[in-house]
Coordinates of C-alpha atoms and ligand atoms in Angstrom, one line a residue:
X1060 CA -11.2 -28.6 19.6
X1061 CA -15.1 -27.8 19.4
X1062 CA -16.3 -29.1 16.2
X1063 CA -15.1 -29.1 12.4
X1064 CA -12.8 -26.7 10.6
X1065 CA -14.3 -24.4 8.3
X1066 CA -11.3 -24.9 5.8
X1067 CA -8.5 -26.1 5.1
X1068 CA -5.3 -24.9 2.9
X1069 CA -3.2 -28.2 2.3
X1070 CA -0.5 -30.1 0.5
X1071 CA 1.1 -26.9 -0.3
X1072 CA 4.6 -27.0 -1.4
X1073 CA 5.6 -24.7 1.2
X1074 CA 3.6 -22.7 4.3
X1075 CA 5.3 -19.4 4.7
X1076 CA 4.4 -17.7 8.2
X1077 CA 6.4 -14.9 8.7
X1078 CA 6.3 -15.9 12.3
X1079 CA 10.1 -15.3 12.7
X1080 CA 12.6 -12.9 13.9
X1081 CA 12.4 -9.5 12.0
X1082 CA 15.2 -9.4 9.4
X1083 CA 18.6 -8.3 11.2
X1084 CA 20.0 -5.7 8.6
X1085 CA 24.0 -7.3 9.7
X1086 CA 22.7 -10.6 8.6
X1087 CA 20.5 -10.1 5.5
X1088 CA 20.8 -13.3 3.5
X1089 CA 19.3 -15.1 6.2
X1090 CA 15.9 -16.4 6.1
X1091 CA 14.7 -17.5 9.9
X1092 CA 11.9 -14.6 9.2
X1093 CA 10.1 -16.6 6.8
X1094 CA 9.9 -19.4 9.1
X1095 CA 8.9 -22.3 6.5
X1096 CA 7.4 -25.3 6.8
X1097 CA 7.4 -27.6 4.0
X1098 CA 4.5 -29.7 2.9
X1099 CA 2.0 -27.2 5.2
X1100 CA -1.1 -27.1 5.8
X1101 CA -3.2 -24.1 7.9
X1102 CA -6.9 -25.1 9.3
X1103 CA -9.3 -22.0 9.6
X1104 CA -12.8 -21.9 12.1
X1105 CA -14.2 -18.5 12.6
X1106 CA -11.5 -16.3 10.8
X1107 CA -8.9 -17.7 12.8
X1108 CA -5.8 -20.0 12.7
X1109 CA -6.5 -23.2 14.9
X1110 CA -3.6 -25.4 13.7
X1111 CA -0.9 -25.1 11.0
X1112 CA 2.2 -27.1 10.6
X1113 CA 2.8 -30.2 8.0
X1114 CA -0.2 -31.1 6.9
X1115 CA 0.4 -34.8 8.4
X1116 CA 0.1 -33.0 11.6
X1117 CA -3.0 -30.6 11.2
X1118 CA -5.1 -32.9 9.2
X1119 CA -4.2 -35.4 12.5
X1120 CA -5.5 -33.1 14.9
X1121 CA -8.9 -31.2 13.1
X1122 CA -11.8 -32.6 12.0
X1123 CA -13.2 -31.8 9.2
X1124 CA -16.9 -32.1 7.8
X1125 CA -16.6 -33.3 4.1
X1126 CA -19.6 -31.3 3.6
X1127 CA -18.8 -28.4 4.9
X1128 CA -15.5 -27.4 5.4
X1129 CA -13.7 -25.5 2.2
X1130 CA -10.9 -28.1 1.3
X1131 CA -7.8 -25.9 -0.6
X1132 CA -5.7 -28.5 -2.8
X1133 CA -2.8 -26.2 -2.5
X1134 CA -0.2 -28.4 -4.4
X1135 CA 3.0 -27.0 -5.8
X1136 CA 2.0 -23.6 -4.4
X1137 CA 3.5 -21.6 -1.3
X1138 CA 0.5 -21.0 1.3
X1139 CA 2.0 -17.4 2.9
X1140 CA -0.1 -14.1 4.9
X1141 CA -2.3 -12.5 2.3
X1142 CA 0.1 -9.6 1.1
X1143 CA -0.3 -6.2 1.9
X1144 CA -0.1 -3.2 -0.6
X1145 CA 0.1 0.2 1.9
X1146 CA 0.3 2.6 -0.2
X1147 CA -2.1 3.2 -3.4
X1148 CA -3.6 5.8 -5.5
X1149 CA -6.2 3.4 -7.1
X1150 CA -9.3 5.0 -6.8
X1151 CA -9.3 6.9 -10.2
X1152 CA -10.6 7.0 -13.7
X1153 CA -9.2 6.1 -17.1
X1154 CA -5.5 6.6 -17.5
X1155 CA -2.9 8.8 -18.2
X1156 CA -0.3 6.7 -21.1
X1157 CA 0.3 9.4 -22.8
X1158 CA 2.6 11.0 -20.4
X1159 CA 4.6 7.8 -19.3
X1160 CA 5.2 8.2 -23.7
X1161 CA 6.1 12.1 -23.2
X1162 CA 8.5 11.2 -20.4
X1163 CA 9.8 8.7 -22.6
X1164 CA 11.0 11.3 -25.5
X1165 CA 11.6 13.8 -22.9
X1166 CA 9.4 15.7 -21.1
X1167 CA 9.4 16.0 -17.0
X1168 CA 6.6 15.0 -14.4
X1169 CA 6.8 18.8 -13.3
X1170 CA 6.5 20.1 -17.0
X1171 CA 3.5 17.8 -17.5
X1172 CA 1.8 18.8 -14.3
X1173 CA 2.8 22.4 -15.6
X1174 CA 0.9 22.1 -18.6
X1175 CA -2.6 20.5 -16.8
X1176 CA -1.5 17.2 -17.0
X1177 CA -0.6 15.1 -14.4
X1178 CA -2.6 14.7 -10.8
X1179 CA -4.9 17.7 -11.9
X1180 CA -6.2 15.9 -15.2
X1181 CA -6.5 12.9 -12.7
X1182 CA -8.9 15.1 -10.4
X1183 CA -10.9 16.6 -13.6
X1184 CA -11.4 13.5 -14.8
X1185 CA -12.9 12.1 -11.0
X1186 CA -15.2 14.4 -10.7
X1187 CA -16.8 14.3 -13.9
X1188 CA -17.3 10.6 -13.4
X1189 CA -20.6 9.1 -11.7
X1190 CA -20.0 7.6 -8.0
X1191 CA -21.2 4.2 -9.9
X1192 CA -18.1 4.8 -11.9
X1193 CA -16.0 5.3 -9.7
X1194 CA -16.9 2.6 -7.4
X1195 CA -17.3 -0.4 -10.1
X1196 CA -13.5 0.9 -11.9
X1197 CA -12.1 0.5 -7.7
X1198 CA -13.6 -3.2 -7.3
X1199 CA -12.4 -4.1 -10.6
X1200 CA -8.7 -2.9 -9.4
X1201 CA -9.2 -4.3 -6.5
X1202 CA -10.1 -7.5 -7.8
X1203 CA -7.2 -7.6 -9.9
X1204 CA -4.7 -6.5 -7.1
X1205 CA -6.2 -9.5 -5.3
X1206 CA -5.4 -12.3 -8.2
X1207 CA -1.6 -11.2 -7.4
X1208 CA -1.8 -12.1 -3.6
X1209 CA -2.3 -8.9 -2.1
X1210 CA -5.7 -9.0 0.5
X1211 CA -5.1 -5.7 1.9
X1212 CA -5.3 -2.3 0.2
X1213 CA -4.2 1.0 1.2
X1214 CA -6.6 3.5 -1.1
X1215 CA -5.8 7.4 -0.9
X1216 CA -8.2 10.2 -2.0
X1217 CA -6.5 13.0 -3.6
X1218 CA -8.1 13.3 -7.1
X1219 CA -10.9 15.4 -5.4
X1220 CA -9.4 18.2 -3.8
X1221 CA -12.9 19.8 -3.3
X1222 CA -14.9 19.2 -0.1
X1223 CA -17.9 17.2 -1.7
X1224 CA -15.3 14.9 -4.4
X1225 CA -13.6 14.4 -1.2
X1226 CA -16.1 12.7 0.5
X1227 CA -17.4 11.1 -2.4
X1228 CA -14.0 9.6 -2.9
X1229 CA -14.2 8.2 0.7
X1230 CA -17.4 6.6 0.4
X1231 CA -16.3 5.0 -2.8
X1232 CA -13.7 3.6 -1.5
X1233 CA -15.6 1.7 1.3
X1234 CA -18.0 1.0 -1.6
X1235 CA -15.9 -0.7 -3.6
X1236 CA -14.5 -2.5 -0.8
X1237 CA -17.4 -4.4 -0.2
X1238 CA -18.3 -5.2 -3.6
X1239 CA -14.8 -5.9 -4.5
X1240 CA -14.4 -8.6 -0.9
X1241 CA -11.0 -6.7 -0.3
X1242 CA -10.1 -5.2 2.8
X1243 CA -9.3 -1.5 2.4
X1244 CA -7.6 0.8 4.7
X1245 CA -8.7 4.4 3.3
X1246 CA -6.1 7.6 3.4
X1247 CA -7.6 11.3 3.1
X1248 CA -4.9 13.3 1.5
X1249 CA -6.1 16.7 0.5
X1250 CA -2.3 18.0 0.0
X1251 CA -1.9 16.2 -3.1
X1252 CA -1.9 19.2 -5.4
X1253 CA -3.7 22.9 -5.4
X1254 CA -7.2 21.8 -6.7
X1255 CA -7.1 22.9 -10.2
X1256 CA -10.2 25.3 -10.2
X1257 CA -8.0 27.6 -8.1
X1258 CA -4.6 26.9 -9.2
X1259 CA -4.7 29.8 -11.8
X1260 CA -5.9 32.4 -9.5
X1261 CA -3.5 34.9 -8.2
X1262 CA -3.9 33.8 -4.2
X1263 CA -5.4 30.1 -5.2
X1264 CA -2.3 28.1 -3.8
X1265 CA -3.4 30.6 0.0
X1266 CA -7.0 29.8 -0.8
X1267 CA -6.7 26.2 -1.2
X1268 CA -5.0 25.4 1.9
X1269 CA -7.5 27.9 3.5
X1270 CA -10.8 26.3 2.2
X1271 CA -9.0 22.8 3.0
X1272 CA -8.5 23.3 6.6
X1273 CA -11.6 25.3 7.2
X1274 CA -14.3 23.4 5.1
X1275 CA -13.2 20.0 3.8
X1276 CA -10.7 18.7 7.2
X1277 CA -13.5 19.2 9.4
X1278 CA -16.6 17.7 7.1
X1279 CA -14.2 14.5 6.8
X1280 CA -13.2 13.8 10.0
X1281 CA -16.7 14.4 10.8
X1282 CA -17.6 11.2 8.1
X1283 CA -20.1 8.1 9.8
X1284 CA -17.8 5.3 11.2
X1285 CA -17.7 3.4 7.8
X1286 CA -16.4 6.5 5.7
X1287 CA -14.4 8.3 7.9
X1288 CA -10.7 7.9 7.0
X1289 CA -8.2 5.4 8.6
X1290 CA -5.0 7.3 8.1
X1291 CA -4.2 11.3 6.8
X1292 CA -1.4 12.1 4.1
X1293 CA 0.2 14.8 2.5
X1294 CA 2.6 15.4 0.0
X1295 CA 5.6 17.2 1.1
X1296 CA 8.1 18.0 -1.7
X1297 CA 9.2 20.6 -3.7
X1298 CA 6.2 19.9 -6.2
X1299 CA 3.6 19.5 -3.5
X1300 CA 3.5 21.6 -0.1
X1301 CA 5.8 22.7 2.1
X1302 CA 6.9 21.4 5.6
X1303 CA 5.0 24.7 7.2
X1304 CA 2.3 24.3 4.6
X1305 CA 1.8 20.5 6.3
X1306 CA 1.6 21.2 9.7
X1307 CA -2.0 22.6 10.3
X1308 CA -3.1 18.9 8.5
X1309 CA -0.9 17.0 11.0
X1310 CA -1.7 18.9 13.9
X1311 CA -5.6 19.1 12.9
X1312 CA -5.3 15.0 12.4
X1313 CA -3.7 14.5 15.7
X1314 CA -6.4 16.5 17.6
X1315 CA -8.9 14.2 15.8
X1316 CA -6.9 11.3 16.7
X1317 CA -6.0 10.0 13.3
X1318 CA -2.9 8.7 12.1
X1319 CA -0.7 10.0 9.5
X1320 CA 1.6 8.6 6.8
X1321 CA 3.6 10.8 4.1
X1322 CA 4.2 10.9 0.5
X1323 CA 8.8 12.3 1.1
X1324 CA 11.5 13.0 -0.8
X1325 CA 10.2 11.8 -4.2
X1326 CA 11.6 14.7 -5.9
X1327 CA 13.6 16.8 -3.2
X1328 CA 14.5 16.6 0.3
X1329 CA 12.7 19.1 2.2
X1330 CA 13.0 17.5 5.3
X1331 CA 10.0 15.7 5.0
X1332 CA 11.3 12.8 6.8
X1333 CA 11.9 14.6 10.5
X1334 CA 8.4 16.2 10.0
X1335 CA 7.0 12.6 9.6
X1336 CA 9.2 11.2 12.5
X1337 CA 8.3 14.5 14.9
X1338 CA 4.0 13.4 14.0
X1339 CA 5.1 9.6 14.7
X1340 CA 4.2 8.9 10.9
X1341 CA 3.0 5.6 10.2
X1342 CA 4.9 5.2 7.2
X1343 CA 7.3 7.7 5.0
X1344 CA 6.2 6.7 1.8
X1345 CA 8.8 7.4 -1.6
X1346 CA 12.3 8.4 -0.2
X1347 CA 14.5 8.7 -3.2
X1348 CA 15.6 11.9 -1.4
X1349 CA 16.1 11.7 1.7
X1350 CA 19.5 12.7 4.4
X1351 CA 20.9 10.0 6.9
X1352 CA 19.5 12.8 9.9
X1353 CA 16.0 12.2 8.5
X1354 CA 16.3 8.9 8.3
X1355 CA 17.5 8.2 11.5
X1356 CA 15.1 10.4 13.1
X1357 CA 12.4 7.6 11.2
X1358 CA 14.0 4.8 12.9
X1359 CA 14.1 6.5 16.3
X1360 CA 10.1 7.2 15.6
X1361 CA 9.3 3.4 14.2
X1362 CA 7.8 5.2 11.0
X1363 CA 8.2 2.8 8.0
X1364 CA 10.1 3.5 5.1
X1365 CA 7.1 2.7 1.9
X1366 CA 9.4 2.0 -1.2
X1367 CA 8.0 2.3 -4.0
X1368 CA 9.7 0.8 -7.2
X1369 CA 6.8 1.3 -9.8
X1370 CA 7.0 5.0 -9.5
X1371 CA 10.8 5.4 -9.5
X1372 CA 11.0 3.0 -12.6
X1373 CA 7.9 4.8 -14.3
X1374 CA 9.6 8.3 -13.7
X1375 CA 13.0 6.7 -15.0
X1376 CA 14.9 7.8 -11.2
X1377 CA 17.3 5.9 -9.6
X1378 CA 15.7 3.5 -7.1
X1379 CA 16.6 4.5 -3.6
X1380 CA 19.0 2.6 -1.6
X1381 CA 17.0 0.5 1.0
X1382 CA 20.4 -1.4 1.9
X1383 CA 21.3 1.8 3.4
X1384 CA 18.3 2.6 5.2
X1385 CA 18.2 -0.7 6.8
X1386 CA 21.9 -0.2 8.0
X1387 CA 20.3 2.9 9.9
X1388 CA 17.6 0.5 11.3
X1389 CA 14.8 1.3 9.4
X1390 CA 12.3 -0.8 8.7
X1391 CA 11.4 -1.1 5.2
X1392 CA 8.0 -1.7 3.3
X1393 CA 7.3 -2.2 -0.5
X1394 CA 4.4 -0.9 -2.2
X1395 CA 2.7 -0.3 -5.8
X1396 CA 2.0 2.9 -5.7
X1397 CA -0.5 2.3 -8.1
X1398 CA -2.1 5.6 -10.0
X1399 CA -2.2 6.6 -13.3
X1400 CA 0.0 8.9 -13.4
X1401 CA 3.5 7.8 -12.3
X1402 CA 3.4 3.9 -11.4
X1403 CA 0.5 2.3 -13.2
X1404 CA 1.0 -1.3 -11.6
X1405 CA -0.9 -3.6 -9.8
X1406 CA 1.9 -6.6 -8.9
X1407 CA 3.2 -6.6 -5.8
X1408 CA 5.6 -9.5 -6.7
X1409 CA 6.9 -8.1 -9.4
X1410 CA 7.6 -5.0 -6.8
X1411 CA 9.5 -7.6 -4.9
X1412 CA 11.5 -8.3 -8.0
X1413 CA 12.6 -4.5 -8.1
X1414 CA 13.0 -4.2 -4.8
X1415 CA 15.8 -7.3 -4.6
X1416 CA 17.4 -6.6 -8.0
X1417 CA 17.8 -2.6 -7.5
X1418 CA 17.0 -1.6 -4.1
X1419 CA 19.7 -4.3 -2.2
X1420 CA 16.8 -5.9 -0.3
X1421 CA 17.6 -9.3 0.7
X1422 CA 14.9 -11.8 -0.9
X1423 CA 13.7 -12.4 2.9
X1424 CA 13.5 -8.5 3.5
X1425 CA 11.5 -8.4 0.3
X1426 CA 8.6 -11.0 2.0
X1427 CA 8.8 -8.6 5.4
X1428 CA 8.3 -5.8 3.3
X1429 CA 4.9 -6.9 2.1
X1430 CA 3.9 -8.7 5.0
X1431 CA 4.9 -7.4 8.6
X1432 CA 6.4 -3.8 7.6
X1433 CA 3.2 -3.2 5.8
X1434 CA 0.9 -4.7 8.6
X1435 CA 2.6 -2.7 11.6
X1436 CA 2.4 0.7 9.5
X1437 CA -1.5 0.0 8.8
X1438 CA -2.6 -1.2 12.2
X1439 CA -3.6 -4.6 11.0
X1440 CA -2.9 -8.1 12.5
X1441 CA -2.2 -9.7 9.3
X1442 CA 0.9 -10.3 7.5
X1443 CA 1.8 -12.7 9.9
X1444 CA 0.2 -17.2 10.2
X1445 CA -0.1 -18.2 13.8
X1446 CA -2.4 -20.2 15.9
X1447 CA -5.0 -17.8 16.9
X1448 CA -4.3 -15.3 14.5
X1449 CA -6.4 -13.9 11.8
X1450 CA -6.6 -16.6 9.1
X1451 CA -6.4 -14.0 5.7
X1452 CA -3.8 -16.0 3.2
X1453 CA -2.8 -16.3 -0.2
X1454 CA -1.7 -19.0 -2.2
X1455 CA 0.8 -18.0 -4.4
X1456 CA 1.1 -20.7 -7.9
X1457 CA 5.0 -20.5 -7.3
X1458 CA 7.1 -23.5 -6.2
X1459 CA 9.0 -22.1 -3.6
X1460 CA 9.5 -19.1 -1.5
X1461 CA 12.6 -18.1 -3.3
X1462 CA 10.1 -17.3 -6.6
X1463 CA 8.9 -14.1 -5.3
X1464 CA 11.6 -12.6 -7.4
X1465 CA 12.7 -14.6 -9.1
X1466 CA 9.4 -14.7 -11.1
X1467 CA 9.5 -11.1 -11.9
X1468 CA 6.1 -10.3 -12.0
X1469 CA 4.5 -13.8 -13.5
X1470 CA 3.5 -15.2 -9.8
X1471 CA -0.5 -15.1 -9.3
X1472 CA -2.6 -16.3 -6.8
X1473 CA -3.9 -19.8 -7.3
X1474 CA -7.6 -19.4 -6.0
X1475 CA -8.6 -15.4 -7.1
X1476 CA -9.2 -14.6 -10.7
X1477 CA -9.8 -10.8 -11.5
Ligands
NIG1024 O1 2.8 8.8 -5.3 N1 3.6 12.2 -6.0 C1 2.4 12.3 -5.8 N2 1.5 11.3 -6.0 C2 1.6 10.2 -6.8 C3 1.4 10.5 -8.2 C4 0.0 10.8 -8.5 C5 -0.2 11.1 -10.0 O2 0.7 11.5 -10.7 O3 -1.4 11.0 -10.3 C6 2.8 9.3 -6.5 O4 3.7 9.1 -7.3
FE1025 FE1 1.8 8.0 -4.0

């Protein structure tokens, strides 16, 4: 080896590296995906894994430079790939409480949007904010997304809905990024809803989707290298557009060579599901409604299924069955969701806890579903600890693996503070 370590992550109770088999949906309950090692350790130089194992072993075979090499007392606390959150709203300004109350005594998400609430209150409120704002309220989520484990962000636009709060939102979100030290992956999704300075005229709904694809689609995609979005998403579902109302986004985003994921089936099954498997979706994010035919036509595609347990709690819905779409060999992510309107969380354990108590996710499909699932549908290396590999961990304050879960939300990372 060519010199010292630049730091090590020791003693830890248990080393999680999700270097496994994927989870085999006949034989859920067991845990060879995980692949533990107890009493770990993980050495780091440049970025990259270049031992892990007991830490007998890797402190045996690095040298480390007392002076210089980060030492980790990770005692007590599982060492596991930083965990991945692929699917967020968070790039938006104060909140909306009073609706999650109204839904409470009542009221729907579609009689709240009706009334001005909902994702269009969410844009107002963006655009009358400064880009200083914006960017310092993102870091600060950010910051506090990180103190729960999670390295990796997926951030969406969508409270713009207007060519210029569009890009603004993009360059905020690489903004904050930096400032923040937390990798973001950045979604353009202009079909989120009918921006609400047009909504109330006659054609607007026709003169949104007009102005979308002929100003704001090609002044994005045009964006420098640092702006210019990672992935494109729409909302397809009875309250957002239609399947035929989609395609010129998908088809625009494939000719500019940029992947696509999808918000499906939150509400209604339109089919979303084979429109996302025909564009070789990245993900199919929501699901609550969705047929076996679409789903298998997502496992025949690779296209992730995002679950997302915040919103489906938040909007009081039953939680969709993941048990069943891993039977039709779908792979199956877990995400916050995290907006202000319907899933205003920032715990990706406590997601995990959902996702094993009422989605029939076994607790080792719960850790592939923010690790690997996550990682494959974004593009990234993570979510995974092997020699070689990108070094990006967390160290959860937990005693075991097994306290994901079983934590239910009170699991924090050891060495991040928001
Ligand atoms: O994923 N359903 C559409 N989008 C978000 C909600 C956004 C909002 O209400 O502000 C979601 O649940
Ligand atoms: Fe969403």
């Amino acid at each position: 080896m060519s010199g010292p370590i630049d730091a090590i992550y020791r003693n830890a109770a248990e080393l999680v590296t999700m270097d496994g088999p994927p989870p085999d949906p006949s034989r859920p309950f067991d845990h060879a995906p995980l692949a533990v090692i107890e009493d770990g350790a993980i050495a780091v130089r440049a970025g990259r894994v270049v031992a892990l194992g007991t830490t007998r072993d890797v402190l045996a075979s690095v040298e480390i430079d007392p002076k210089n090499t980060c030492d980790f007392d990770c005692v007590g606390a599982v060492v596991a790939p930083g965990l991945i959150d692929a699917h967020t709203h968070a790039l938006f300004v104060g909140h909306r409480a009073d609706e999650f109350v109204a839904r409470i005594e009542g009221a729907t998400y579609a009689d709240i949007a009706a009334k001005g609430g909902g994702i269009a209150r969410s844009v107002r409120e963006l655009r009358a904010a400064s880009d200083e704002h914006l960017i310092r309220e993102l870091a600060a989520r950010l910051k506090r997304l990180r103190s729960y484990g999670t390295t990796t962000v997926e951030v969406k636009t969508g409270y713009g809905l207007d060519t210029e709060s569009e890009l603004r939102s993009l360059r905020a979100i690489r903004a904050a990024s930096v400032r923040a030290g937390v990798r973001v992956k950045s979604t353009f999704l202009p079909l989120h809803a009918v921006d609400p300075a047009l909504r109330s005229l006659p054609d607007g709904r026709q003169r949104y989707l007009e102005r979308t694809m002929r100003e704001t689609v090609p002044a994005v995609f045009a964006l420098e290298d640092g702006a210019r979005p990672d992935y494109v998403d729409a909302y397809v579902d009875t309250t957002g557009f239609s399947v035929e109302e989609t395609r010129p986004l998908l088809d625009a985003a494939k000719r500019a060579g940029i992947p696509v994921r999808m918000h499906i089936g939150q509400f209604a099954d339109i089919e979303g599901a084979e429109l996302a498997a025909e564009y070789g979706a990245k993900s199919a994010d929501h699901l609550e409604h969705v047929s076996d035919a679409g789903l298998r036509a997502m496992a025949r595609a690779g296209t992730v299924a995002m679950l997302l347990p915040g919103a489906a709690f938040s909007l009081g819905q039953s939680m969709p069955d993941a048990r069943r779409m891993r039977s039709l060999g779908v792979e199956v992510g877990l995400a916050t969701d995290c907006n202000p309107g319907t899933s205003y969380v920032e715990n990706l354990p406590l997601v995990a806890a959902f996702a094993v108590r009422q989605m029939g996710l076994s607790t080792a499909e719960a850790w592939w579903a923010l690790t690997r699932a996550p990682a494959r549908s974004l593009d990234w290396e993570g979510g995974v600890l092997r020699v070689g590999g990108v070094a990006d961990v967390c160290v959860l304050d937990m005693p075991t693996w097994r306290a994901l879960p079983y934590a239910v939300g009170s699991v924090r990372d050891k060495f991040s503070r928001p």
